[in-house]
Coordinates of C-alpha atoms and ligand atoms in Angstrom, one line a residue:
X296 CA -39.7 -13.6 5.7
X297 CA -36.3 -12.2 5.3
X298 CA -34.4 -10.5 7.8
X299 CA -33.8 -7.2 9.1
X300 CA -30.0 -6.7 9.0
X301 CA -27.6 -4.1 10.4
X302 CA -24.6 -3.5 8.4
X303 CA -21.7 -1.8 10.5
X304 CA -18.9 -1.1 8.4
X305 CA -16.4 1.8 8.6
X306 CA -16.5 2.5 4.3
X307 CA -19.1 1.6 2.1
X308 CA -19.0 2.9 -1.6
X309 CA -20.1 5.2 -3.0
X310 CA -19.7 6.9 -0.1
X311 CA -16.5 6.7 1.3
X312 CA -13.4 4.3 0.1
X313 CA -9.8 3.1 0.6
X314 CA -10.3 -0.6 -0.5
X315 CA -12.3 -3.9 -1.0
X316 CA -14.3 -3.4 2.3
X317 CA -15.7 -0.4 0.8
X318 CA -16.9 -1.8 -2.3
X319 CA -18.9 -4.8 -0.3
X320 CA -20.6 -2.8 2.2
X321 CA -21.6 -0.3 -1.0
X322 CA -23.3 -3.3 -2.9
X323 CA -24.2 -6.5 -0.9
X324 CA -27.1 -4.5 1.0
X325 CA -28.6 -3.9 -2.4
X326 CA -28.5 -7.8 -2.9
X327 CA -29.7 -9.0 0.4
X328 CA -32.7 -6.2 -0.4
X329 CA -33.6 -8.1 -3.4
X330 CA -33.5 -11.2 -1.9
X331 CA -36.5 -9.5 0.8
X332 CA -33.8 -8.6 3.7
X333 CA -34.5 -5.1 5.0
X334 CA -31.2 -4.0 5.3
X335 CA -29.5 -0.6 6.7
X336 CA -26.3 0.6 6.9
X337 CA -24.0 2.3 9.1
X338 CA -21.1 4.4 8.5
X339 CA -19.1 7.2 9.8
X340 CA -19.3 10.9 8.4
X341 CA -16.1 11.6 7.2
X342 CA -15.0 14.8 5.4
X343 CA -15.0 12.9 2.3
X344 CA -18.4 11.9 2.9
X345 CA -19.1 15.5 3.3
X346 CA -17.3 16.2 -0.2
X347 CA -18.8 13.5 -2.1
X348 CA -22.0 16.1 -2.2
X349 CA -24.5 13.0 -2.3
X350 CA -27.9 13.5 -0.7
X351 CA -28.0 13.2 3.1
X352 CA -30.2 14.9 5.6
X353 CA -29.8 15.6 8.9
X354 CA -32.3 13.2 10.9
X355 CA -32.4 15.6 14.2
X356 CA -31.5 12.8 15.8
X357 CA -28.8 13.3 18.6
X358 CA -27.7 10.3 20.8
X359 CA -25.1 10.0 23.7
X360 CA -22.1 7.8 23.8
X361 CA -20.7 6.9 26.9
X362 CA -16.7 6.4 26.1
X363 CA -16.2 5.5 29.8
X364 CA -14.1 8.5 31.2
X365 CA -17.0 10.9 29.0
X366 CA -20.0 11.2 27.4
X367 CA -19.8 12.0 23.9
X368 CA -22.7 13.1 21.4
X369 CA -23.3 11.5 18.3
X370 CA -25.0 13.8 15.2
X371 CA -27.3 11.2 13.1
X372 CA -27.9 12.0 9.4
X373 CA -29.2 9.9 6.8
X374 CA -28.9 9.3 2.9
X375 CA -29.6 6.3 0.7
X376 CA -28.1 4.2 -1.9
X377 CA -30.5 1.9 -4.3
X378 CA -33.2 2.4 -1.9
X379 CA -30.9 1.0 1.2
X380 CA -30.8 3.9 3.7
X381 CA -27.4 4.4 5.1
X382 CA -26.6 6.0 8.5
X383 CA -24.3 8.6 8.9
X384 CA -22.6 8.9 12.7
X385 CA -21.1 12.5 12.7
X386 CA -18.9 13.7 14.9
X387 CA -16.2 16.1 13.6
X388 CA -13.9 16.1 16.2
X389 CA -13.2 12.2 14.8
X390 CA -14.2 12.1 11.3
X391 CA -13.5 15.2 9.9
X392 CA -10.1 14.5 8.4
X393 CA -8.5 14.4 5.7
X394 CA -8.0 10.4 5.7
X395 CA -10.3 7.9 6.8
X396 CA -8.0 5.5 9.6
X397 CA -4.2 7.5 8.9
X398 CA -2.0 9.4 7.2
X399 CA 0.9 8.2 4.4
X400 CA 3.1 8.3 7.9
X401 CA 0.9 6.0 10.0
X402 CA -1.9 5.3 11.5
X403 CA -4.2 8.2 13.8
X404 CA -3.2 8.1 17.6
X405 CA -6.9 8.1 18.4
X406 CA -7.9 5.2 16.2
X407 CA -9.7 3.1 19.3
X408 CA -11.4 6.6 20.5
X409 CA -12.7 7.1 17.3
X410 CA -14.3 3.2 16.1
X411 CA -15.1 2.7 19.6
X412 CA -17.7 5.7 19.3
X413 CA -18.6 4.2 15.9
X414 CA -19.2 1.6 17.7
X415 CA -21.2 2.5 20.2
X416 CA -23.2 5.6 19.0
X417 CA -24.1 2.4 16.0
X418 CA -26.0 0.5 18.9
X419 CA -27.3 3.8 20.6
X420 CA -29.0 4.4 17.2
X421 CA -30.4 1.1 17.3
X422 CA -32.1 1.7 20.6
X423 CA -32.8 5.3 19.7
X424 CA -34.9 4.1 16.3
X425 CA -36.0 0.8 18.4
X426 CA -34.7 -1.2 14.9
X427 CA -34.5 -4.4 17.0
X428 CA -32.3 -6.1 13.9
X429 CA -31.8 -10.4 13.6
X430 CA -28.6 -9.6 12.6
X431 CA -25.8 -6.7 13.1
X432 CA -23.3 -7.5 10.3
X433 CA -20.2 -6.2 11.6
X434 CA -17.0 -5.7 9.4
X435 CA -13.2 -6.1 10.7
X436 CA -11.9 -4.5 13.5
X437 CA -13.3 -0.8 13.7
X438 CA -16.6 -2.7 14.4
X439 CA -15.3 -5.7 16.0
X440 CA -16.5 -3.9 19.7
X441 CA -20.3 -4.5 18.6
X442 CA -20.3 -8.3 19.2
X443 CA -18.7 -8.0 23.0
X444 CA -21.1 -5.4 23.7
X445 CA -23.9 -7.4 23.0
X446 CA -22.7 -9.5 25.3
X447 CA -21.7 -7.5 28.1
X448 CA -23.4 -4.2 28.1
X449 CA -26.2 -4.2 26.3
X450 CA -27.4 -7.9 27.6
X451 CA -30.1 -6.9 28.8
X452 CA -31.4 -4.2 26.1
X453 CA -35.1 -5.6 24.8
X454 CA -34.1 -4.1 21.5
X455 CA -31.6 -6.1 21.1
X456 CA -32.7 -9.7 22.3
X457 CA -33.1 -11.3 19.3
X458 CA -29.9 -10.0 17.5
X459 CA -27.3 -12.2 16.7
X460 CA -24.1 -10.9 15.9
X461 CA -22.0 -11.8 12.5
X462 CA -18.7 -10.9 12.0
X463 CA -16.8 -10.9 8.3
X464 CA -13.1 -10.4 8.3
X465 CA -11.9 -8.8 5.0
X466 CA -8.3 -8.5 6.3
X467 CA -6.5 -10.5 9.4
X468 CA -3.2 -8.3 9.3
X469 CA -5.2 -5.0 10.2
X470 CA -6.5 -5.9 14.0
X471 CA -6.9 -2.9 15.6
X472 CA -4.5 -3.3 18.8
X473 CA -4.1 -0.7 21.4
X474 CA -2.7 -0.5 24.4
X475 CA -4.2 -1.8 27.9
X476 CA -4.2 1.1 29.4
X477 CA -6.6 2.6 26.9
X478 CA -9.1 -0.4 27.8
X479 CA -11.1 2.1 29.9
X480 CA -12.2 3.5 26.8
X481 CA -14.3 0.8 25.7
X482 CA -16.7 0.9 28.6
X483 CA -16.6 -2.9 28.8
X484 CA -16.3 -4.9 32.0
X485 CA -12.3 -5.9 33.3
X486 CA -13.7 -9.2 33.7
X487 CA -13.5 -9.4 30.1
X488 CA -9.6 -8.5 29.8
X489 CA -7.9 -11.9 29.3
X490 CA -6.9 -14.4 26.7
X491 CA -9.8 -15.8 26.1
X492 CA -11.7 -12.5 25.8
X493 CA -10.4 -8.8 24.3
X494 CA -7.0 -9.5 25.2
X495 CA -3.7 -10.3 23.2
X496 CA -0.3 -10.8 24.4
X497 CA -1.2 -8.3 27.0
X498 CA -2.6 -5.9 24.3
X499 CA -6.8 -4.7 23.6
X500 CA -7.2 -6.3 20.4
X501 CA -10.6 -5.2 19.1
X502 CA -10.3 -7.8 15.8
X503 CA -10.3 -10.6 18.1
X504 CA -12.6 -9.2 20.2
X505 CA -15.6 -9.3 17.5
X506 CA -13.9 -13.1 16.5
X507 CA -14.5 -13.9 20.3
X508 CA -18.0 -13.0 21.1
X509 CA -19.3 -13.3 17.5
X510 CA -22.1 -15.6 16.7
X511 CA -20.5 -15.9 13.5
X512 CA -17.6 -15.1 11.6
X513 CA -17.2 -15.0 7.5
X514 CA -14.0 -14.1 5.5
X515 CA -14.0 -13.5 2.1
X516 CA -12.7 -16.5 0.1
X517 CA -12.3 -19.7 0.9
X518 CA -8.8 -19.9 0.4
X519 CA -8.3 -17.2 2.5
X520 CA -10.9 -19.2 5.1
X521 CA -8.3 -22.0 5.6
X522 CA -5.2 -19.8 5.0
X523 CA -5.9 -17.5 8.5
X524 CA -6.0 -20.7 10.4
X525 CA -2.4 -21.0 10.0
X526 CA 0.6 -19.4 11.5
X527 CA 1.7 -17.9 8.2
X528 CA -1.1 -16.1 7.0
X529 CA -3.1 -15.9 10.4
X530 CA -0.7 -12.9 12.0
X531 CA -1.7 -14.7 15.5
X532 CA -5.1 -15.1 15.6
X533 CA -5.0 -18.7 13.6
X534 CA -5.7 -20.4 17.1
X535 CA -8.3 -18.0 18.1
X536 CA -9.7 -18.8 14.5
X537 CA -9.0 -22.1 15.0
X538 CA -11.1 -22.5 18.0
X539 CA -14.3 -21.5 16.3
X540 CA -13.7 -23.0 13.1
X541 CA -17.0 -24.5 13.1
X542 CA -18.7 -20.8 13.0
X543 CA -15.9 -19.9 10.3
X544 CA -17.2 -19.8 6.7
X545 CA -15.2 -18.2 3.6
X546 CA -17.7 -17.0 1.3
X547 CA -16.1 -15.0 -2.0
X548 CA -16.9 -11.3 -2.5
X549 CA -19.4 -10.4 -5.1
X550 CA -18.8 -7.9 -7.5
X551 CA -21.2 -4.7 -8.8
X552 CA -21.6 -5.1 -12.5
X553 CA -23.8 -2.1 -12.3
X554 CA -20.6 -0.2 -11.6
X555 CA -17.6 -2.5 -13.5
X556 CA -18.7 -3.8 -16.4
X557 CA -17.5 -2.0 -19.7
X558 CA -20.4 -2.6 -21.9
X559 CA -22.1 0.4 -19.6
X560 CA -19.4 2.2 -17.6
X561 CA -19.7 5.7 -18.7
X562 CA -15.9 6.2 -16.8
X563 CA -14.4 5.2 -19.7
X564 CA -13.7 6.6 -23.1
X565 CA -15.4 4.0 -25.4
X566 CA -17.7 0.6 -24.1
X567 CA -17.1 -2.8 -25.4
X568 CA -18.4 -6.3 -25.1
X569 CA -17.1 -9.7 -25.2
X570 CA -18.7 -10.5 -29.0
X571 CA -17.1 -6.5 -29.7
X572 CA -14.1 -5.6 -28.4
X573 CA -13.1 -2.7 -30.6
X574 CA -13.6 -0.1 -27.7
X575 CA -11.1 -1.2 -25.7
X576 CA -8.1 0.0 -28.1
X577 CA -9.7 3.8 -27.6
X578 CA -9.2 2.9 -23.7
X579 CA -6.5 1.9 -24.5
X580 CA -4.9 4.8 -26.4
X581 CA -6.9 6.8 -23.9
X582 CA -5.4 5.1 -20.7
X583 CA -1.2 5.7 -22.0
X584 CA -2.5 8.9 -22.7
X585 CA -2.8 9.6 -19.6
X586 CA 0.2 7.8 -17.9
X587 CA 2.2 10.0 -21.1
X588 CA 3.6 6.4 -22.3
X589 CA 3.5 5.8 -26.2
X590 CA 1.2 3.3 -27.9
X591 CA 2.4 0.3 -30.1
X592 CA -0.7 -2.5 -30.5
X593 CA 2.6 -5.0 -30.4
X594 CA 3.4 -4.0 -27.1
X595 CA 1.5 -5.4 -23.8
X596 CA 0.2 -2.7 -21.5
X597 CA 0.3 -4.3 -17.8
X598 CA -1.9 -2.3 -15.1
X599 CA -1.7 -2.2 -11.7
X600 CA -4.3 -0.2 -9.2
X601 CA -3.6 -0.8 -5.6
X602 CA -2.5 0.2 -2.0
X603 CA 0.8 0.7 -2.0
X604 CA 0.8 -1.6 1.2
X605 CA 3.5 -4.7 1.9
X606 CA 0.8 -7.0 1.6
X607 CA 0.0 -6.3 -2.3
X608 CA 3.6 -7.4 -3.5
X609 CA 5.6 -3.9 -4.1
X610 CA 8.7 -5.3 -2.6
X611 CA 8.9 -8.3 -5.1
X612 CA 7.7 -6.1 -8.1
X613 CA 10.5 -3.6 -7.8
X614 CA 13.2 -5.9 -7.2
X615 CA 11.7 -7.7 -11.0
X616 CA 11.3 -3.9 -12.5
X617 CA 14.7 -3.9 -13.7
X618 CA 14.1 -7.5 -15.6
X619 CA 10.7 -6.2 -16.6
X620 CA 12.1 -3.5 -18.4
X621 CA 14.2 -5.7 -20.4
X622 CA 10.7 -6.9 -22.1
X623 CA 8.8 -4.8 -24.6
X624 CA 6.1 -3.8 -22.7
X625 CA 4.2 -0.6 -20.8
X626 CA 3.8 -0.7 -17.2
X627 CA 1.0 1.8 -15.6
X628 CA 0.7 1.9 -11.7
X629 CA -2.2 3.5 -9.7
X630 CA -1.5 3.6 -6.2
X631 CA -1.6 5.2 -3.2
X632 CA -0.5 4.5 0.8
X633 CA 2.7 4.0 2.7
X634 CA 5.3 7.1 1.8
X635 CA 8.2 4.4 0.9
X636 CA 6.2 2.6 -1.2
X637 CA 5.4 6.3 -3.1
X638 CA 9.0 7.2 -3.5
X639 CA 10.1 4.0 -4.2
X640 CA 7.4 3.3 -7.1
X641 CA 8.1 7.2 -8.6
X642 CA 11.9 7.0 -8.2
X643 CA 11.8 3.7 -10.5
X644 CA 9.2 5.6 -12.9
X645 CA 12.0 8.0 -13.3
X646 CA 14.7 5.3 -14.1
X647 CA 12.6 4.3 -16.8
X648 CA 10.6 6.9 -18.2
X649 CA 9.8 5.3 -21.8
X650 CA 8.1 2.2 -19.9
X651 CA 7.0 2.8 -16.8
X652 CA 4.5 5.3 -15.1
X653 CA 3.1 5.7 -12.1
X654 CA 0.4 7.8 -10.6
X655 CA 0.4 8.6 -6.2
X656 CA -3.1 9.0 -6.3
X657 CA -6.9 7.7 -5.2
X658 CA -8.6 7.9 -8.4
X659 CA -12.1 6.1 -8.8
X660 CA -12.2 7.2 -12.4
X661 CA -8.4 6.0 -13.6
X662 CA -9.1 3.1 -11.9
X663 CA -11.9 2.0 -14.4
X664 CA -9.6 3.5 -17.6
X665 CA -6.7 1.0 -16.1
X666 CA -9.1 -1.6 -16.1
X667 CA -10.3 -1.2 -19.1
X668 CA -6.9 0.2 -21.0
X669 CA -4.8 -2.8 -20.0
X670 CA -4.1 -5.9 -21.9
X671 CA -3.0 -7.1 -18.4
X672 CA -3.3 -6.6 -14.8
X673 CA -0.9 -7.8 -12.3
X674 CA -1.5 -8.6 -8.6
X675 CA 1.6 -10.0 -7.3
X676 CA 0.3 -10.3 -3.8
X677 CA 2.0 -11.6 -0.6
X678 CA -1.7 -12.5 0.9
X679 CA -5.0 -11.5 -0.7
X680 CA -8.0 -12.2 1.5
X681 CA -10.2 -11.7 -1.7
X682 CA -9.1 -9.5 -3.9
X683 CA -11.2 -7.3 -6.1
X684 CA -9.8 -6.0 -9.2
X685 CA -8.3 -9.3 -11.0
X686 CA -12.4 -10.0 -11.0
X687 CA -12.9 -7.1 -12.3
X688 CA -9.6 -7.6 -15.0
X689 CA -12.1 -10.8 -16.1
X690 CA -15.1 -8.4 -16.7
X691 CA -12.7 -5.8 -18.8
X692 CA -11.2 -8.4 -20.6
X693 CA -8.2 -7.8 -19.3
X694 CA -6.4 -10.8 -18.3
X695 CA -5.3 -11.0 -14.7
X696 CA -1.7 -11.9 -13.6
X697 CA -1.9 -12.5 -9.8
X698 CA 0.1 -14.3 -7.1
X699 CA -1.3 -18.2 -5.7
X700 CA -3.0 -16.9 -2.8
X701 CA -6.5 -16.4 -0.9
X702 CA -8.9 -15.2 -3.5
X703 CA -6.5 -14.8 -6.2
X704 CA -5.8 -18.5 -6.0
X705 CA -9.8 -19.1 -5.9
X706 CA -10.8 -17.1 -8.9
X707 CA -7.7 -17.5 -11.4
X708 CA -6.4 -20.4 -13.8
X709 CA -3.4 -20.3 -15.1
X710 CA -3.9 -20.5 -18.7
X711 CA -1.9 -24.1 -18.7
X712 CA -4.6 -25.4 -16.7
X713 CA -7.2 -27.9 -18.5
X714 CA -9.7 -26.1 -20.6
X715 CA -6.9 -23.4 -21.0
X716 CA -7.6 -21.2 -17.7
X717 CA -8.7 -17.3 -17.6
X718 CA -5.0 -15.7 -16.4
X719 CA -2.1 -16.2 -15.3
X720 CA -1.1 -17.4 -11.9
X721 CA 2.4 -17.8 -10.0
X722 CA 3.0 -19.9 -6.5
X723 CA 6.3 -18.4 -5.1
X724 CA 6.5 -15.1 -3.4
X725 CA 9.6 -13.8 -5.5
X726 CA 10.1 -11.4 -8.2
X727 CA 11.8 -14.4 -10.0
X728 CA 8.1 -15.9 -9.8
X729 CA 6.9 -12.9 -10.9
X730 CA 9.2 -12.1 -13.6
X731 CA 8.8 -15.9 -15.0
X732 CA 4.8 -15.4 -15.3
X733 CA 4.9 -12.3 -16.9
X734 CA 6.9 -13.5 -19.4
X735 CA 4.9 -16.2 -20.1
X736 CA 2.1 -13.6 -20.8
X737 CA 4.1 -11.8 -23.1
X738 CA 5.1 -14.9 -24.7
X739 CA 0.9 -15.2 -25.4
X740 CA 0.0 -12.1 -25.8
X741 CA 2.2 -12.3 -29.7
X742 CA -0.6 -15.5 -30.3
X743 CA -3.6 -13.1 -31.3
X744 CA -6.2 -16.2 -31.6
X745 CA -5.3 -17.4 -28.3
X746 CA -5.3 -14.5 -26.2
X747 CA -8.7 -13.5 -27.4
X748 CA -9.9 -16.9 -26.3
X749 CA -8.2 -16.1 -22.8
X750 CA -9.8 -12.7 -22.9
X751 CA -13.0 -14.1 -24.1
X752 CA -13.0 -16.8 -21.2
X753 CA -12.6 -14.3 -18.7
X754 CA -15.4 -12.1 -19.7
X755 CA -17.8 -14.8 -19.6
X756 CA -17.4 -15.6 -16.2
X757 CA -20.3 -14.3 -13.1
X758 CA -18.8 -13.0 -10.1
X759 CA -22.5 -11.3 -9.6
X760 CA -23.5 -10.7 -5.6
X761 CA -26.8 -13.2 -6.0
X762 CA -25.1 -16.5 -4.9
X763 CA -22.6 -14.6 -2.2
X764 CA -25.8 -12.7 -0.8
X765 CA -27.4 -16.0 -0.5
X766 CA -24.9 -17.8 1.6
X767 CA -24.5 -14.8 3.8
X768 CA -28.4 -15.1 4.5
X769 CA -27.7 -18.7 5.7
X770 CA -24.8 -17.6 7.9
X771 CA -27.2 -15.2 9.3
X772 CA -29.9 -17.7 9.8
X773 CA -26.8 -19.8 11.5
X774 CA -26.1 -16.8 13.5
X775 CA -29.8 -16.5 14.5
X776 CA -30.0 -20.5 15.5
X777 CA -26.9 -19.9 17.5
X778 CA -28.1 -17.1 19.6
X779 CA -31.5 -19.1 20.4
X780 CA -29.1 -22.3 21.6
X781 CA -27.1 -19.8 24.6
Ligands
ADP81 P1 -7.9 -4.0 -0.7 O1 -9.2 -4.0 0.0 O2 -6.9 -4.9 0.1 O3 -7.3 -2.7 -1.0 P2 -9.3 -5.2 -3.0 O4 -8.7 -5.7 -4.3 O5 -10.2 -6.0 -2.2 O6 -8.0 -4.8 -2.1 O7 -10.0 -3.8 -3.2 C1 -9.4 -2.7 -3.7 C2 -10.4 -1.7 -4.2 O8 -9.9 -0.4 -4.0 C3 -10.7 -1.9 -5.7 O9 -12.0 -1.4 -5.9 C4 -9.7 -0.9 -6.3 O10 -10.1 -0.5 -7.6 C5 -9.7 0.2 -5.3 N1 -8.4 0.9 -5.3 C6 -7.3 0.6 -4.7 N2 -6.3 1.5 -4.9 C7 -6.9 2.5 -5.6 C8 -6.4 3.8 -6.1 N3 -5.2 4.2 -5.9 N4 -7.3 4.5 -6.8 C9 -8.6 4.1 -7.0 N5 -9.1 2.9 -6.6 C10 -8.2 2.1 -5.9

């Protein structure tokens, strides 16, 4: 019998996105469905819910949240995805925005107000609709509250006393730290404000607080697993991590082939195969249409779709653009996020008109045309807890050039590697590193018959949800076994 599983997560495609978390809380409910898990979904109404236009209903259902100095009301609607029904929580006063967690200038004051209702109104729901779940899947820190509840508050609940509590970390650096004075808000007990609990270096800490009372914890990639036990990569939480190591498994992020695969994406101009490629040169032509660069089949066209965040490498990239524009090549950049990052990407686009371009924007549909358009796609990351889009480069045939790190590092060869690899990978964090690789690629790229092997390679590779779907069901089942033992 499989299990009934809550997923709390605070995006979930195709609803509402700014990055990877999104895109695996939109497709592994489908495939813990077809495995026989009845799975549903939580997520907050945001405005960009509202503007998707998608069908949701209003369920009538109202439920209070108690946000310790008030009670707040929670508006429940409900629409589905692939037969997974997916719970809205609405409340405009929080959600109704224009972005999701901040603005290009920072982060929203009200950030712990706001997921701590998630939170909450989540488990209210639960009791409400008497779901009585094995498992609430909960997803970084905006739901990282949900596991210490369970233990504190709602201990006694009935509805919840066979729900275990499983906690996947898709990105350490973002920990959701607030404040103690704000700790009121949360509703938990005091008793529970100390190190070994919510709190860190004298802050609330709501990351650690789901890594805490968790029955489980997942990241995605094994890299990544053993790289957040250490001080570099762990951004303080490596002994927290440390300590429950033995609940800690790294399991790699699926992909949706039903939305990435060019054979059938109808976001792009022409669809190709691995055994017929000749589409891709129309996306191609397509894609520098776009980004107003010129075509020449000689010259390499290297993408790039991405936060414009420390963490995905922009530093070391546009200390190697002057370099990079020594080579003949086209360089197209989607991105959007931090307002330096912006100005510092467009000012160099400007420098170099003829061979670079970038795009400030959030654009699902240029995201598939750079996939597909490229001969290349670079990820020059400083830390990559999975990473999405170099498996998706694989799919596209476009060959990924990433950084040695997390799940870059799991899912790319370097071409020099025995049976000739399916990218190309560099270990240094410097735009000399950088520089070197791409090189190298350009250097390949003139060898037609071997860079269709490389290509070939790529595109024959499964990065399908089926196995990741599976091991999650055993960490639930962990989870569950767990919870029985205490
Ligand atoms: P992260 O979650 O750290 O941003 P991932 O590689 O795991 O990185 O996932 C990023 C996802 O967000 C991918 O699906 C990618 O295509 C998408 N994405 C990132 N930036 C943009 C953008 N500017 N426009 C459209 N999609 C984007």
């Amino acid at each position: 019998m499989g299990f009934t599983v809550v997923i709390a997560a605070s995006e979930a495609v195709p609803f509402a996105k700014t990055g990877g978390l999104a895109d695996v809380a939109g497709s592994l409910p489908a495939a813990l469905k077809r495995l026989g898990c009845r799975v549903i979904v939580f997520v907050p109404y945001y405005r960009e819910v509202a503007q998707k236009g998608l069908e949701i209903e209003d369920t009538g259902l109202t439920v209070p949240v108690n946000m310790g100095r008030r009670t707040v009301m929670a508006r429940i609607l409900l629409g589905h995805d692939r037969g997974v029904p997916f719970y809205f929580i609405r409340r405009d006063e929080y959600f109704d925005r224009e972005y999701l967690y901040g603005t290009p200038e920072g982060d929203y004051f009200d950030n712990l107000e706001r997921f701590t209702f998630f939170s909450r109104a989540v488990l209210e729901v639960i009791k409400a609709r008497r779901l009585s779940p094995d498992i609430i899947h909960c997803n970084d820190w905006q739901t990282g509250l949900i596991p210490a509840y369970l233990k504190d508050i709602y201990r006694e609940e009935p509805v919840f006393s066979k729900t275990a509590t499983v906690l996947s970390i898709h990105n350490i650096a973002y920990q959701g730290q607030f404040p103690a004075s704000f700790y009121d808000v949360t509703g938990l007990g005091l008793y529970l404000f100390n190190p070994e609990g919510l709190e860190f270096w004298g802050n609330l800490n709501l990351l650690k607080a789901g890594i805490v009372f968790s029955d489980a914890i997942t990241t995605v990639s094994r890299g990544y697993c053993s790289e957040i036990q250490t001080a570099e990569y762990g951004y303080g939480l490596e002994g927290v991590l440390s300590r429950r190591k033995n609940e800690l498994t790294g399991i790699l992020n699926g992909v949706d082939y039903a939305e990435w695969d060019p054979a059938t994406d109808e976001l792009i101009p022409a669809n190709y195969t691995a055994t017929d490629l000749s589409g891709k040169s129309a996306c191609r032509r397509k894609l520098l249409r776009e980004f107003g660069l010129k075509a020449k089949a000689s010259r390499p066209v290297i993408g790039m779709v991405t936060r414009l965040a420390g963490q995905k490498g922009i530093d070391i990239l546009a200390e190697a653009i002057p370099e990079l524009m020594q080579l003949d090549i086209a360089l197209v950049i989607l991105g959007s996020g931090d307002r330096s990052y912006q100005e510092l990407l467009t000012a160099l686009a400007k420098r170099y008109p003829e061979k670079l371009s970038v795009k400030i924007a959030f654009n699902g549909g240029l995201s598939h045309l750079v996939e597909a358009g490229s001969d290349m796609f670079l990820m020059p990351s400083k830390y990559e807890p999975c990473g999405l889009n170099q498996i998706y480069s694989l799919k596209y045939g476009t060959v990924p050039i990433v950084r040695a790190t997390g799940g870059l590092d799991d899912t790319v060869k370097d071409f020099s590697e025995v049976g000739g690899g399916n990218g190309f990978k560099f270990t240094t964090f410097s735009s000399d590193a950088l520089t070197g690789k791409v090189k190298e690629a350009v250097e390949l790229f003139r060898d037609k018959k071997a860079w269709a092997e490389l290509q070939k390679r790529g595109m024959s590779e499964d990065f399908s949800w089926d196995d990741a779907a599976k091991k999650y069901i055993e960490v639930y089942g962990q989870a569950k076994a767990r919870l029985l033992k205490t």
